[in-house]
Amino acid sequence: MTDKRIAMVTGGMGGLGEAICMKLAAMGDTVISTYSPTNMKSEQWLAGMKTQGFSFYAYACDVTDWKSCEACVEHITKEIGPIDVLVNNAGITRDMTFKKMDCVNWNVVMSSNLTSVFNMTKQVCDGMIERGWGRIINISSVNGQKGAFGQTNYSAAKAGMHGFTKALSLEVARKGVTVNTISPGYIGTKMVMAIPREVLDSKIIPQIPMGRLGKPEEVAGLVAYLASEEAAFVTGANIAINGGQHMQ
Ligand code: CAA
């Protein structure tokens, strides 16, 4: 693909998402971030990015809601163009032991982390097939691979993302579209820093052979690779980036 590509990153204003937006822009893509309609700071974020030399687009989208995703992608297609690279990055945690887990915290994590992938991918996949080129990159988690204390909801959703990746990658393999999962370990973002400090220090960091959290830029570099022309033969993969914490 030689033209300037259009890349959409869901939840692109968060720690990981922002680094991904920056990296894709540095590769020459036109970059769109979606943000939750309840996020009042999108203008501020866009302005802050501008001062760093990044001209991003931002669209409100509730990734848990089919109609919102449909309307969002329709607007983007009309106003900017069709999406060539989709990074399904939006996600949340609602950590609690299974004993305390209720339907509300189960459902909200499943819809934000997993149903969202269906909702967004469905809007862009047919267009990618018609144009004969596309990249779908799903940001999962080491905890979808190994499970995590307090995360029956999140681990199930993140593991489900990779099942989705494998199935869809088979269906589109001959159409120029690749579908891959990235499973980051513990990255120094707001989501991870919300873990109680003593749990992080006593239970989590000691299990990371590198003895440190990952950096958002390290994950962004992998996204950029999967989005590139060079990665055309990589599909249905689940690539770990976790400092050696979990090896499959
Ligand atoms: N492994 C083993 N035991 C653990 C544990 C762990 N990871 N985390 C907590 N425990 C133990 C505690 O030591 C404690 O043991 P004792 O009763 O013997 O003292 C017991 O479980 C209860 O722990 P809490 O007092 O913390 O219980 P709580 O109900 O207040 O909170 C919790 C439970 C919400 C799960 C909390 O422990 C927590 O937030 N843990 C971290 C969960 C986690 O790792 N989340 C990852 C978020 S980042 C992310 O998800 C990004 C990504 O993709 C990697």
PDB file of C-alpha atoms and ligand atoms in Angstrom:
ATOM      1  CA  MET A   1       0.000   0.000   0.000  1.00  0.00           C
ATOM      2  CA  THR A   2       1.648   3.242  -1.100  1.00  0.00           C
ATOM      3  CA  ASP A   3      -0.888   5.976  -0.251  1.00  0.00           C
ATOM      4  CA  LYS A   4      -0.991   7.610   3.167  1.00  0.00           C
ATOM      5  CA  ARG A   5      -2.837   5.113   5.330  1.00  0.00           C
ATOM      6  CA  ILE A   6      -5.606   5.942   7.745  1.00  0.00           C
ATOM      7  CA  ALA A   7      -5.159   4.355  11.158  1.00  0.00           C
ATOM      8  CA  MET A   8      -7.725   4.303  13.933  1.00  0.00           C
ATOM      9  CA  VAL A   9      -6.760   3.588  17.534  1.00  0.00           C
ATOM     10  CA  THR A  10      -9.614   2.989  19.951  1.00  0.00           C
ATOM     11  CA  GLY A  11      -8.977   4.546  23.342  1.00  0.00           C
ATOM     12  CA  GLY A  12      -6.025   6.356  21.797  1.00  0.00           C
ATOM     13  CA  MET A  13      -5.843   8.988  24.511  1.00  0.00           C
ATOM     14  CA  GLY A  14      -4.695   6.587  27.238  1.00  0.00           C
ATOM     15  CA  GLY A  15      -1.092   5.732  28.087  1.00  0.00           C
ATOM     16  CA  LEU A  16      -0.677   2.896  25.642  1.00  0.00           C
ATOM     17  CA  GLY A  17      -3.033   4.315  23.017  1.00  0.00           C
ATOM     18  CA  GLU A  18      -1.255   7.654  22.921  1.00  0.00           C
ATOM     19  CA  ALA A  19       2.132   6.015  22.333  1.00  0.00           C
ATOM     20  CA  ILE A  20       0.577   3.931  19.534  1.00  0.00           C
ATOM     21  CA  CYS A  21      -0.941   7.042  17.911  1.00  0.00           C
ATOM     22  CA  MET A  22       2.442   8.794  18.023  1.00  0.00           C
ATOM     23  CA  LYS A  23       4.298   5.859  16.525  1.00  0.00           C
ATOM     24  CA  LEU A  24       1.811   5.350  13.680  1.00  0.00           C
ATOM     25  CA  ALA A  25       1.935   9.073  12.916  1.00  0.00           C
ATOM     26  CA  ALA A  26       5.728   8.885  12.868  1.00  0.00           C
ATOM     27  CA  MET A  27       5.368   6.123  10.243  1.00  0.00           C
ATOM     28  CA  GLY A  28       3.401   8.575   8.097  1.00  0.00           C
ATOM     29  CA  ASP A  29      -0.167   7.480   8.851  1.00  0.00           C
ATOM     30  CA  THR A  30      -3.146   9.764   9.291  1.00  0.00           C
ATOM     31  CA  VAL A  31      -4.152   8.895  12.847  1.00  0.00           C
ATOM     32  CA  ILE A  32      -7.571   8.964  14.460  1.00  0.00           C
ATOM     33  CA  SER A  33      -8.161   8.266  18.113  1.00  0.00           C
ATOM     34  CA  THR A  34     -11.564   7.355  19.435  1.00  0.00           C
ATOM     35  CA  TYR A  35     -12.482   8.412  22.927  1.00  0.00           C
ATOM     36  CA  SER A  36     -15.277   7.618  25.292  1.00  0.00           C
ATOM     37  CA  PRO A  37     -18.197  10.109  25.007  1.00  0.00           C
ATOM     38  CA  THR A  38     -17.784  10.722  28.753  1.00  0.00           C
ATOM     39  CA  ASN A  39     -14.193  11.913  28.290  1.00  0.00           C
ATOM     40  CA  MET A  40     -14.308  15.705  28.544  1.00  0.00           C
ATOM     41  CA  LYS A  41     -10.612  16.182  27.849  1.00  0.00           C
ATOM     42  CA  SER A  42     -10.400  15.329  24.149  1.00  0.00           C
ATOM     43  CA  GLU A  43      -9.873  18.946  23.019  1.00  0.00           C
ATOM     44  CA  GLN A  44      -7.174  19.368  25.615  1.00  0.00           C
ATOM     45  CA  TRP A  45      -5.475  16.158  24.481  1.00  0.00           C
ATOM     46  CA  LEU A  46      -5.577  17.190  20.816  1.00  0.00           C
ATOM     47  CA  ALA A  47      -4.103  20.586  21.704  1.00  0.00           C
ATOM     48  CA  GLY A  48      -1.370  18.982  23.817  1.00  0.00           C
ATOM     49  CA  MET A  49      -0.483  16.609  20.990  1.00  0.00           C
ATOM     50  CA  LYS A  50      -0.382  19.537  18.555  1.00  0.00           C
ATOM     51  CA  THR A  51       2.261  21.266  20.693  1.00  0.00           C
ATOM     52  CA  GLN A  52       4.336  18.091  20.299  1.00  0.00           C
ATOM     53  CA  GLY A  53       3.907  18.214  16.521  1.00  0.00           C
ATOM     54  CA  PHE A  54       1.113  15.643  16.117  1.00  0.00           C
ATOM     55  CA  SER A  55      -2.062  16.518  14.194  1.00  0.00           C
ATOM     56  CA  PHE A  56      -4.471  13.803  15.253  1.00  0.00           C
ATOM     57  CA  TYR A  57      -8.187  13.474  14.685  1.00  0.00           C
ATOM     58  CA  ALA A  58     -10.487  12.461  17.532  1.00  0.00           C
ATOM     59  CA  TYR A  59     -13.987  11.011  17.424  1.00  0.00           C
ATOM     60  CA  ALA A  60     -16.253  10.180  20.341  1.00  0.00           C
ATOM     61  CA  CYS A  61     -17.315   6.552  20.283  1.00  0.00           C
ATOM     62  CA  ASP A  62     -18.783   4.217  22.847  1.00  0.00           C
ATOM     63  CA  VAL A  63     -17.017   1.029  21.786  1.00  0.00           C
ATOM     64  CA  THR A  64     -19.469  -1.075  23.780  1.00  0.00           C
ATOM     65  CA  ASP A  65     -22.348   0.178  21.663  1.00  0.00           C
ATOM     66  CA  TRP A  66     -22.894  -1.097  18.114  1.00  0.00           C
ATOM     67  CA  LYS A  67     -24.781   1.973  16.908  1.00  0.00           C
ATOM     68  CA  SER A  68     -22.172   4.344  18.271  1.00  0.00           C
ATOM     69  CA  CYS A  69     -19.398   2.424  16.467  1.00  0.00           C
ATOM     70  CA  GLU A  70     -21.406   2.361  13.236  1.00  0.00           C
ATOM     71  CA  ALA A  71     -22.060   6.106  13.350  1.00  0.00           C
ATOM     72  CA  CYS A  72     -18.460   6.899  14.294  1.00  0.00           C
ATOM     73  CA  VAL A  73     -16.914   4.941  11.417  1.00  0.00           C
ATOM     74  CA  GLU A  74     -19.489   6.345   8.991  1.00  0.00           C
ATOM     75  CA  HIS A  75     -18.454   9.900   9.965  1.00  0.00           C
ATOM     76  CA  ILE A  76     -14.756   9.095   9.724  1.00  0.00           C
ATOM     77  CA  THR A  77     -15.171   7.483   6.305  1.00  0.00           C
ATOM     78  CA  LYS A  78     -17.082  10.518   5.024  1.00  0.00           C
ATOM     79  CA  GLU A  79     -14.825  13.136   6.586  1.00  0.00           C
ATOM     80  CA  ILE A  80     -11.372  11.537   6.308  1.00  0.00           C
ATOM     81  CA  GLY A  81     -11.574   8.280   4.344  1.00  0.00           C
ATOM     82  CA  PRO A  82     -11.693   4.525   4.814  1.00  0.00           C
ATOM     83  CA  ILE A  83      -9.756   2.938   7.650  1.00  0.00           C
ATOM     84  CA  ASP A  84      -6.734   0.850   6.669  1.00  0.00           C
ATOM     85  CA  VAL A  85      -5.335   0.051  10.121  1.00  0.00           C
ATOM     86  CA  LEU A  86      -7.533  -0.655  13.137  1.00  0.00           C
ATOM     87  CA  VAL A  87      -5.946  -0.953  16.566  1.00  0.00           C
ATOM     88  CA  ASN A  88      -8.474  -2.319  19.060  1.00  0.00           C
ATOM     89  CA  ASN A  89      -6.848  -0.850  22.146  1.00  0.00           C
ATOM     90  CA  ALA A  90      -9.740   0.431  24.294  1.00  0.00           C
ATOM     91  CA  GLY A  91     -10.185  -1.506  27.489  1.00  0.00           C
ATOM     92  CA  ILE A  92     -10.849  -1.284  31.180  1.00  0.00           C
ATOM     93  CA  THR A  93     -10.257  -3.266  34.355  1.00  0.00           C
ATOM     94  CA  ARG A  94     -12.659  -3.881  37.225  1.00  0.00           C
ATOM     95  CA  ASP A  95     -10.442  -6.053  39.383  1.00  0.00           C
ATOM     96  CA  MET A  96     -11.944  -8.022  42.250  1.00  0.00           C
ATOM     97  CA  THR A  97     -11.743 -11.573  43.495  1.00  0.00           C
ATOM     98  CA  PHE A  98     -14.321 -13.936  42.017  1.00  0.00           C
ATOM     99  CA  LYS A  99     -16.050 -14.060  45.392  1.00  0.00           C
ATOM    100  CA  LYS A 100     -16.866 -10.349  45.017  1.00  0.00           C
ATOM    101  CA  MET A 101     -17.449 -10.346  41.249  1.00  0.00           C
ATOM    102  CA  ASP A 102     -20.983  -9.413  40.203  1.00  0.00           C
ATOM    103  CA  CYS A 103     -22.810  -9.298  36.869  1.00  0.00           C
ATOM    104  CA  VAL A 104     -22.280  -5.575  36.445  1.00  0.00           C
ATOM    105  CA  ASN A 105     -18.487  -5.810  36.707  1.00  0.00           C
ATOM    106  CA  TRP A 106     -18.405  -8.918  34.565  1.00  0.00           C
ATOM    107  CA  ASN A 107     -20.546  -7.422  31.793  1.00  0.00           C
ATOM    108  CA  VAL A 108     -18.841  -4.040  31.659  1.00  0.00           C
ATOM    109  CA  VAL A 109     -15.414  -5.644  31.231  1.00  0.00           C
ATOM    110  CA  MET A 110     -16.655  -8.107  28.611  1.00  0.00           C
ATOM    111  CA  SER A 111     -18.355  -5.366  26.601  1.00  0.00           C
ATOM    112  CA  SER A 112     -15.466  -2.893  26.842  1.00  0.00           C
ATOM    113  CA  ASN A 113     -12.684  -5.347  26.093  1.00  0.00           C
ATOM    114  CA  LEU A 114     -14.268  -8.000  23.872  1.00  0.00           C
ATOM    115  CA  THR A 115     -17.622  -6.984  22.363  1.00  0.00           C
ATOM    116  CA  SER A 116     -15.896  -3.718  21.430  1.00  0.00           C
ATOM    117  CA  VAL A 117     -13.531  -5.682  19.179  1.00  0.00           C
ATOM    118  CA  PHE A 118     -16.479  -7.152  17.293  1.00  0.00           C
ATOM    119  CA  ASN A 119     -18.248  -3.765  17.143  1.00  0.00           C
ATOM    120  CA  MET A 120     -15.268  -1.909  15.657  1.00  0.00           C
ATOM    121  CA  THR A 121     -13.803  -4.632  13.447  1.00  0.00           C
ATOM    122  CA  LYS A 122     -17.186  -5.239  11.839  1.00  0.00           C
ATOM    123  CA  GLN A 123     -17.322  -1.602  10.688  1.00  0.00           C
ATOM    124  CA  VAL A 124     -14.005  -1.734   8.825  1.00  0.00           C
ATOM    125  CA  CYS A 125     -13.329  -5.325   7.777  1.00  0.00           C
ATOM    126  CA  ASP A 126     -15.451  -5.503   4.595  1.00  0.00           C
ATOM    127  CA  GLY A 127     -13.884  -2.291   3.291  1.00  0.00           C
ATOM    128  CA  MET A 128     -10.379  -3.652   3.904  1.00  0.00           C
ATOM    129  CA  ILE A 129     -11.283  -6.820   1.986  1.00  0.00           C
ATOM    130  CA  GLU A 130     -12.710  -4.806  -0.922  1.00  0.00           C
ATOM    131  CA  ARG A 131      -9.538  -2.704  -1.114  1.00  0.00           C
ATOM    132  CA  GLY A 132      -7.335  -5.786  -0.693  1.00  0.00           C
ATOM    133  CA  TRP A 133      -5.329  -4.372   2.214  1.00  0.00           C
ATOM    134  CA  GLY A 134      -5.862  -4.029   5.934  1.00  0.00           C
ATOM    135  CA  ARG A 135      -4.342  -4.471   9.348  1.00  0.00           C
ATOM    136  CA  ILE A 136      -6.332  -5.363  12.458  1.00  0.00           C
ATOM    137  CA  ILE A 137      -4.312  -5.352  15.676  1.00  0.00           C
ATOM    138  CA  ASN A 138      -5.933  -6.395  18.938  1.00  0.00           C
ATOM    139  CA  ILE A 139      -4.308  -5.291  22.181  1.00  0.00           C
ATOM    140  CA  SER A 140      -4.825  -8.135  24.628  1.00  0.00           C
ATOM    141  CA  SER A 141      -2.792  -8.857  27.766  1.00  0.00           C
ATOM    142  CA  VAL A 142      -0.414 -11.295  29.418  1.00  0.00           C
ATOM    143  CA  ASN A 143      -3.289 -11.875  31.795  1.00  0.00           C
ATOM    144  CA  GLY A 144      -5.367 -13.302  28.948  1.00  0.00           C
ATOM    145  CA  GLN A 145      -2.558 -15.847  28.472  1.00  0.00           C
ATOM    146  CA  LYS A 146      -1.776 -16.762  32.063  1.00  0.00           C
ATOM    147  CA  GLY A 147      -4.751 -15.543  34.136  1.00  0.00           C
ATOM    148  CA  ALA A 148      -4.399 -13.050  36.975  1.00  0.00           C
ATOM    149  CA  PHE A 149      -5.556 -12.915  40.564  1.00  0.00           C
ATOM    150  CA  GLY A 150      -8.631 -10.677  40.730  1.00  0.00           C
ATOM    151  CA  GLN A 151      -9.248 -10.687  36.970  1.00  0.00           C
ATOM    152  CA  THR A 152     -11.655 -13.476  36.007  1.00  0.00           C
ATOM    153  CA  ASN A 153     -13.532 -10.906  33.900  1.00  0.00           C
ATOM    154  CA  TYR A 154     -10.506  -9.245  32.276  1.00  0.00           C
ATOM    155  CA  SER A 155      -8.570 -12.488  31.695  1.00  0.00           C
ATOM    156  CA  ALA A 156     -11.622 -14.065  30.033  1.00  0.00           C
ATOM    157  CA  ALA A 157     -12.166 -11.049  27.774  1.00  0.00           C
ATOM    158  CA  LYS A 158      -8.502 -10.780  26.828  1.00  0.00           C
ATOM    159  CA  ALA A 159      -8.249 -14.516  26.081  1.00  0.00           C
ATOM    160  CA  GLY A 160     -11.416 -14.171  23.989  1.00  0.00           C
ATOM    161  CA  MET A 161      -9.779 -11.460  21.901  1.00  0.00           C
ATOM    162  CA  HIS A 162      -7.192 -13.909  20.713  1.00  0.00           C
ATOM    163  CA  GLY A 163      -9.821 -16.527  19.794  1.00  0.00           C
ATOM    164  CA  PHE A 164     -11.429 -13.804  17.683  1.00  0.00           C
ATOM    165  CA  THR A 165      -8.063 -12.977  16.094  1.00  0.00           C
ATOM    166  CA  LYS A 166      -7.375 -16.572  15.123  1.00  0.00           C
ATOM    167  CA  ALA A 167     -10.821 -17.181  13.637  1.00  0.00           C
ATOM    168  CA  LEU A 168     -10.989 -13.932  11.669  1.00  0.00           C
ATOM    169  CA  SER A 169      -7.414 -14.236  10.430  1.00  0.00           C
ATOM    170  CA  LEU A 170      -8.393 -17.501   8.702  1.00  0.00           C
ATOM    171  CA  GLU A 171     -11.336 -15.872   6.976  1.00  0.00           C
ATOM    172  CA  VAL A 172      -9.385 -12.917   5.575  1.00  0.00           C
ATOM    173  CA  ALA A 173      -5.946 -14.490   5.017  1.00  0.00           C
ATOM    174  CA  ARG A 174      -6.282 -14.464   1.227  1.00  0.00           C
ATOM    175  CA  LYS A 175      -7.682 -10.951   1.065  1.00  0.00           C
ATOM    176  CA  GLY A 176      -4.624  -8.892   2.018  1.00  0.00           C
ATOM    177  CA  VAL A 177      -5.885  -8.340   5.545  1.00  0.00           C
ATOM    178  CA  THR A 178      -3.921  -9.511   8.583  1.00  0.00           C
ATOM    179  CA  VAL A 179      -5.332  -9.910  12.081  1.00  0.00           C
ATOM    180  CA  ASN A 180      -3.018 -10.201  15.060  1.00  0.00           C
ATOM    181  CA  THR A 181      -2.987  -9.999  18.830  1.00  0.00           C
ATOM    182  CA  ILE A 182      -0.375  -8.312  20.976  1.00  0.00           C
ATOM    183  CA  SER A 183      -0.253  -9.408  24.611  1.00  0.00           C
ATOM    184  CA  PRO A 184       1.571  -6.791  26.659  1.00  0.00           C
ATOM    185  CA  GLY A 185       2.648  -7.523  30.186  1.00  0.00           C
ATOM    186  CA  TYR A 186       2.654  -4.889  32.885  1.00  0.00           C
ATOM    187  CA  ILE A 187       3.333  -1.534  31.217  1.00  0.00           C
ATOM    188  CA  GLY A 188       3.799   1.683  33.186  1.00  0.00           C
ATOM    189  CA  THR A 189       0.399   3.184  32.409  1.00  0.00           C
ATOM    190  CA  LYS A 190      -2.374   4.612  34.581  1.00  0.00           C
ATOM    191  CA  MET A 191      -4.161   1.227  34.517  1.00  0.00           C
ATOM    192  CA  VAL A 192      -1.175  -0.536  36.064  1.00  0.00           C
ATOM    193  CA  MET A 193      -0.320   2.275  38.443  1.00  0.00           C
ATOM    194  CA  ALA A 194      -3.870   1.895  39.851  1.00  0.00           C
ATOM    195  CA  ILE A 195      -2.858  -1.492  41.317  1.00  0.00           C
ATOM    196  CA  PRO A 196      -2.196  -1.105  45.039  1.00  0.00           C
ATOM    197  CA  ARG A 197       1.520  -0.228  45.335  1.00  0.00           C
ATOM    198  CA  GLU A 198       2.210  -3.024  47.762  1.00  0.00           C
ATOM    199  CA  VAL A 199       0.621  -5.621  45.416  1.00  0.00           C
ATOM    200  CA  LEU A 200       2.677  -4.254  42.514  1.00  0.00           C
ATOM    201  CA  ASP A 201       5.910  -4.328  44.521  1.00  0.00           C
ATOM    202  CA  SER A 202       5.419  -7.641  46.311  1.00  0.00           C
ATOM    203  CA  LYS A 203       3.411  -9.750  43.825  1.00  0.00           C
ATOM    204  CA  ILE A 204       3.874  -8.418  40.328  1.00  0.00           C
ATOM    205  CA  ILE A 205       7.279  -6.817  39.691  1.00  0.00           C
ATOM    206  CA  PRO A 206       9.145  -9.748  41.309  1.00  0.00           C
ATOM    207  CA  GLN A 207       7.538 -11.999  38.668  1.00  0.00           C
ATOM    208  CA  ILE A 208       8.945  -9.979  35.785  1.00  0.00           C
ATOM    209  CA  PRO A 209      12.410 -11.316  34.967  1.00  0.00           C
ATOM    210  CA  MET A 210      13.509  -7.915  33.682  1.00  0.00           C
ATOM    211  CA  GLY A 211      12.550  -6.456  37.053  1.00  0.00           C
ATOM    212  CA  ARG A 212      10.724  -3.485  35.599  1.00  0.00           C
ATOM    213  CA  LEU A 213       7.491  -2.410  33.968  1.00  0.00           C
ATOM    214  CA  GLY A 214       7.372  -2.116  30.200  1.00  0.00           C
ATOM    215  CA  LYS A 215       7.237   1.216  28.404  1.00  0.00           C
ATOM    216  CA  PRO A 216       4.286   2.226  26.194  1.00  0.00           C
ATOM    217  CA  GLU A 217       6.744   3.026  23.367  1.00  0.00           C
ATOM    218  CA  GLU A 218       7.951  -0.574  23.430  1.00  0.00           C
ATOM    219  CA  VAL A 219       4.433  -1.840  22.707  1.00  0.00           C
ATOM    220  CA  ALA A 220       3.867   0.921  20.138  1.00  0.00           C
ATOM    221  CA  GLY A 221       6.942  -0.262  18.211  1.00  0.00           C
ATOM    222  CA  LEU A 222       5.419  -3.721  17.899  1.00  0.00           C
ATOM    223  CA  VAL A 223       2.092  -2.288  16.723  1.00  0.00           C
ATOM    224  CA  ALA A 224       3.961  -0.291  14.092  1.00  0.00           C
ATOM    225  CA  TYR A 225       5.688  -3.438  12.869  1.00  0.00           C
ATOM    226  CA  LEU A 226       2.422  -5.387  12.592  1.00  0.00           C
ATOM    227  CA  ALA A 227       0.873  -2.456  10.736  1.00  0.00           C
ATOM    228  CA  SER A 228       3.755  -2.307   8.275  1.00  0.00           C
ATOM    229  CA  GLU A 229       4.174  -3.806   4.827  1.00  0.00           C
ATOM    230  CA  GLU A 230       7.023  -5.995   6.163  1.00  0.00           C
ATOM    231  CA  ALA A 231       4.559  -7.845   8.441  1.00  0.00           C
ATOM    232  CA  ALA A 232       2.371  -9.001   5.539  1.00  0.00           C
ATOM    233  CA  PHE A 233       3.040 -12.694   6.309  1.00  0.00           C
ATOM    234  CA  VAL A 234       2.254 -12.405  10.033  1.00  0.00           C
ATOM    235  CA  THR A 235      -1.353 -13.241  10.769  1.00  0.00           C
ATOM    236  CA  GLY A 236      -3.279 -15.014  13.515  1.00  0.00           C
ATOM    237  CA  ALA A 237      -0.297 -14.494  15.822  1.00  0.00           C
ATOM    238  CA  ASN A 238      -0.298 -13.582  19.483  1.00  0.00           C
ATOM    239  CA  ILE A 239       2.905 -11.713  20.184  1.00  0.00           C
ATOM    240  CA  ALA A 240       3.974 -11.431  23.799  1.00  0.00           C
ATOM    241  CA  ILE A 241       5.793  -8.354  25.082  1.00  0.00           C
ATOM    242  CA  ASN A 242       6.141  -8.867  28.796  1.00  0.00           C
ATOM    243  CA  GLY A 243       9.766  -8.700  29.969  1.00  0.00           C
ATOM    244  CA  GLY A 244       9.946 -12.492  30.163  1.00  0.00           C
ATOM    245  CA  GLN A 245       7.068 -12.778  32.632  1.00  0.00           C
ATOM    246  CA  HIS A 246       5.206 -15.454  30.707  1.00  0.00           C
ATOM    247  CA  MET A 247       6.478 -17.591  27.856  1.00  0.00           C
ATOM    248  CA  GLN A 248       4.294 -19.824  25.716  1.00  0.00           C
TER     249      GLN A 248
HETATM  250  N1  CAA B   1      -1.294 -13.063  43.690  1.00  0.00           N
HETATM  251  C1  CAA B   1      -1.491 -13.749  44.854  1.00  0.00           C
HETATM  252  N2  CAA B   1      -2.167 -13.258  45.901  1.00  0.00           N
HETATM  253  C2  CAA B   1      -2.641 -12.013  45.779  1.00  0.00           C
HETATM  254  C3  CAA B   1      -2.485 -11.241  44.613  1.00  0.00           C
HETATM  255  C4  CAA B   1      -1.749 -11.812  43.565  1.00  0.00           C
HETATM  256  N3  CAA B   1      -1.531 -11.162  42.406  1.00  0.00           N
HETATM  257  N4  CAA B   1      -3.080 -10.051  44.800  1.00  0.00           N
HETATM  258  C5  CAA B   1      -3.597 -10.074  46.027  1.00  0.00           C
HETATM  259  N5  CAA B   1      -3.330 -11.251  46.624  1.00  0.00           N
HETATM  260  C6  CAA B   1      -3.692 -11.687  47.977  1.00  0.00           C
HETATM  261  C7  CAA B   1      -3.321 -10.618  48.990  1.00  0.00           C
HETATM  262  O1  CAA B   1      -1.986 -10.731  49.373  1.00  0.00           O
HETATM  263  C8  CAA B   1      -4.303 -10.967  50.128  1.00  0.00           C
HETATM  264  O2  CAA B   1      -3.810 -12.093  50.799  1.00  0.00           O
HETATM  265  P1  CAA B   1      -4.073 -12.259  52.372  1.00  0.00           P
HETATM  266  O3  CAA B   1      -5.574 -12.235  52.541  1.00  0.00           O
HETATM  267  O4  CAA B   1      -3.436 -13.566  52.673  1.00  0.00           O
HETATM  268  O5  CAA B   1      -3.399 -11.077  52.976  1.00  0.00           O
HETATM  269  C9  CAA B   1      -5.563 -11.412  49.394  1.00  0.00           C
HETATM  270  O6  CAA B   1      -5.118 -11.794  48.070  1.00  0.00           O
HETATM  271  C10 CAA B   1      -6.594 -10.323  49.265  1.00  0.00           C
HETATM  272  O7  CAA B   1      -5.949  -9.212  48.649  1.00  0.00           O
HETATM  273  P2  CAA B   1      -6.455  -7.727  48.878  1.00  0.00           P
HETATM  274  O8  CAA B   1      -6.386  -7.369  50.342  1.00  0.00           O
HETATM  275  O9  CAA B   1      -5.743  -6.821  47.913  1.00  0.00           O
HETATM  276  O10 CAA B   1      -7.986  -7.906  48.524  1.00  0.00           O
HETATM  277  P3  CAA B   1      -8.949  -6.891  47.915  1.00  0.00           P
HETATM  278  O11 CAA B   1     -10.281  -7.556  47.822  1.00  0.00           O
HETATM  279  O12 CAA B   1      -8.842  -5.571  48.579  1.00  0.00           O
HETATM  280  O13 CAA B   1      -8.381  -6.668  46.423  1.00  0.00           O
HETATM  281  C11 CAA B   1      -7.664  -7.202  44.271  1.00  0.00           C
HETATM  282  C12 CAA B   1      -8.229  -7.743  45.565  1.00  0.00           C
HETATM  283  C13 CAA B   1      -8.618  -6.178  43.644  1.00  0.00           C
HETATM  284  C14 CAA B   1      -7.556  -8.388  43.323  1.00  0.00           C
HETATM  285  C15 CAA B   1      -6.301  -6.519  44.507  1.00  0.00           C
HETATM  286  O14 CAA B   1      -5.466  -7.401  45.195  1.00  0.00           O
HETATM  287  C16 CAA B   1      -5.622  -6.102  43.227  1.00  0.00           C
HETATM  288  O15 CAA B   1      -5.909  -5.055  42.685  1.00  0.00           O
HETATM  289  N6  CAA B   1      -4.709  -6.951  42.720  1.00  0.00           N
HETATM  290  C17 CAA B   1      -4.022  -6.692  41.481  1.00  0.00           C
HETATM  291  C18 CAA B   1      -4.782  -7.298  40.309  1.00  0.00           C
HETATM  292  C19 CAA B   1      -3.992  -7.129  39.037  1.00  0.00           C
HETATM  293  O16 CAA B   1      -2.900  -7.650  38.910  1.00  0.00           O
HETATM  294  N7  CAA B   1      -4.517  -6.372  38.089  1.00  0.00           N
HETATM  295  C20 CAA B   1      -3.825  -6.102  36.904  1.00  0.00           C
HETATM  296  C21 CAA B   1      -4.193  -4.713  36.477  1.00  0.00           C
HETATM  297  S1  CAA B   1      -3.168  -4.083  35.196  1.00  0.00           S
HETATM  298  C22 CAA B   1      -3.698  -4.850  33.847  1.00  0.00           C
HETATM  299  O17 CAA B   1      -4.627  -5.603  33.837  1.00  0.00           O
HETATM  300  C23 CAA B   1      -2.975  -4.508  32.595  1.00  0.00           C
HETATM  301  C24 CAA B   1      -2.534  -5.720  31.926  1.00  0.00           C
HETATM  302  O18 CAA B   1      -3.126  -6.094  30.956  1.00  0.00           O
HETATM  303  C25 CAA B   1      -1.326  -6.448  32.430  1.00  0.00           C
END
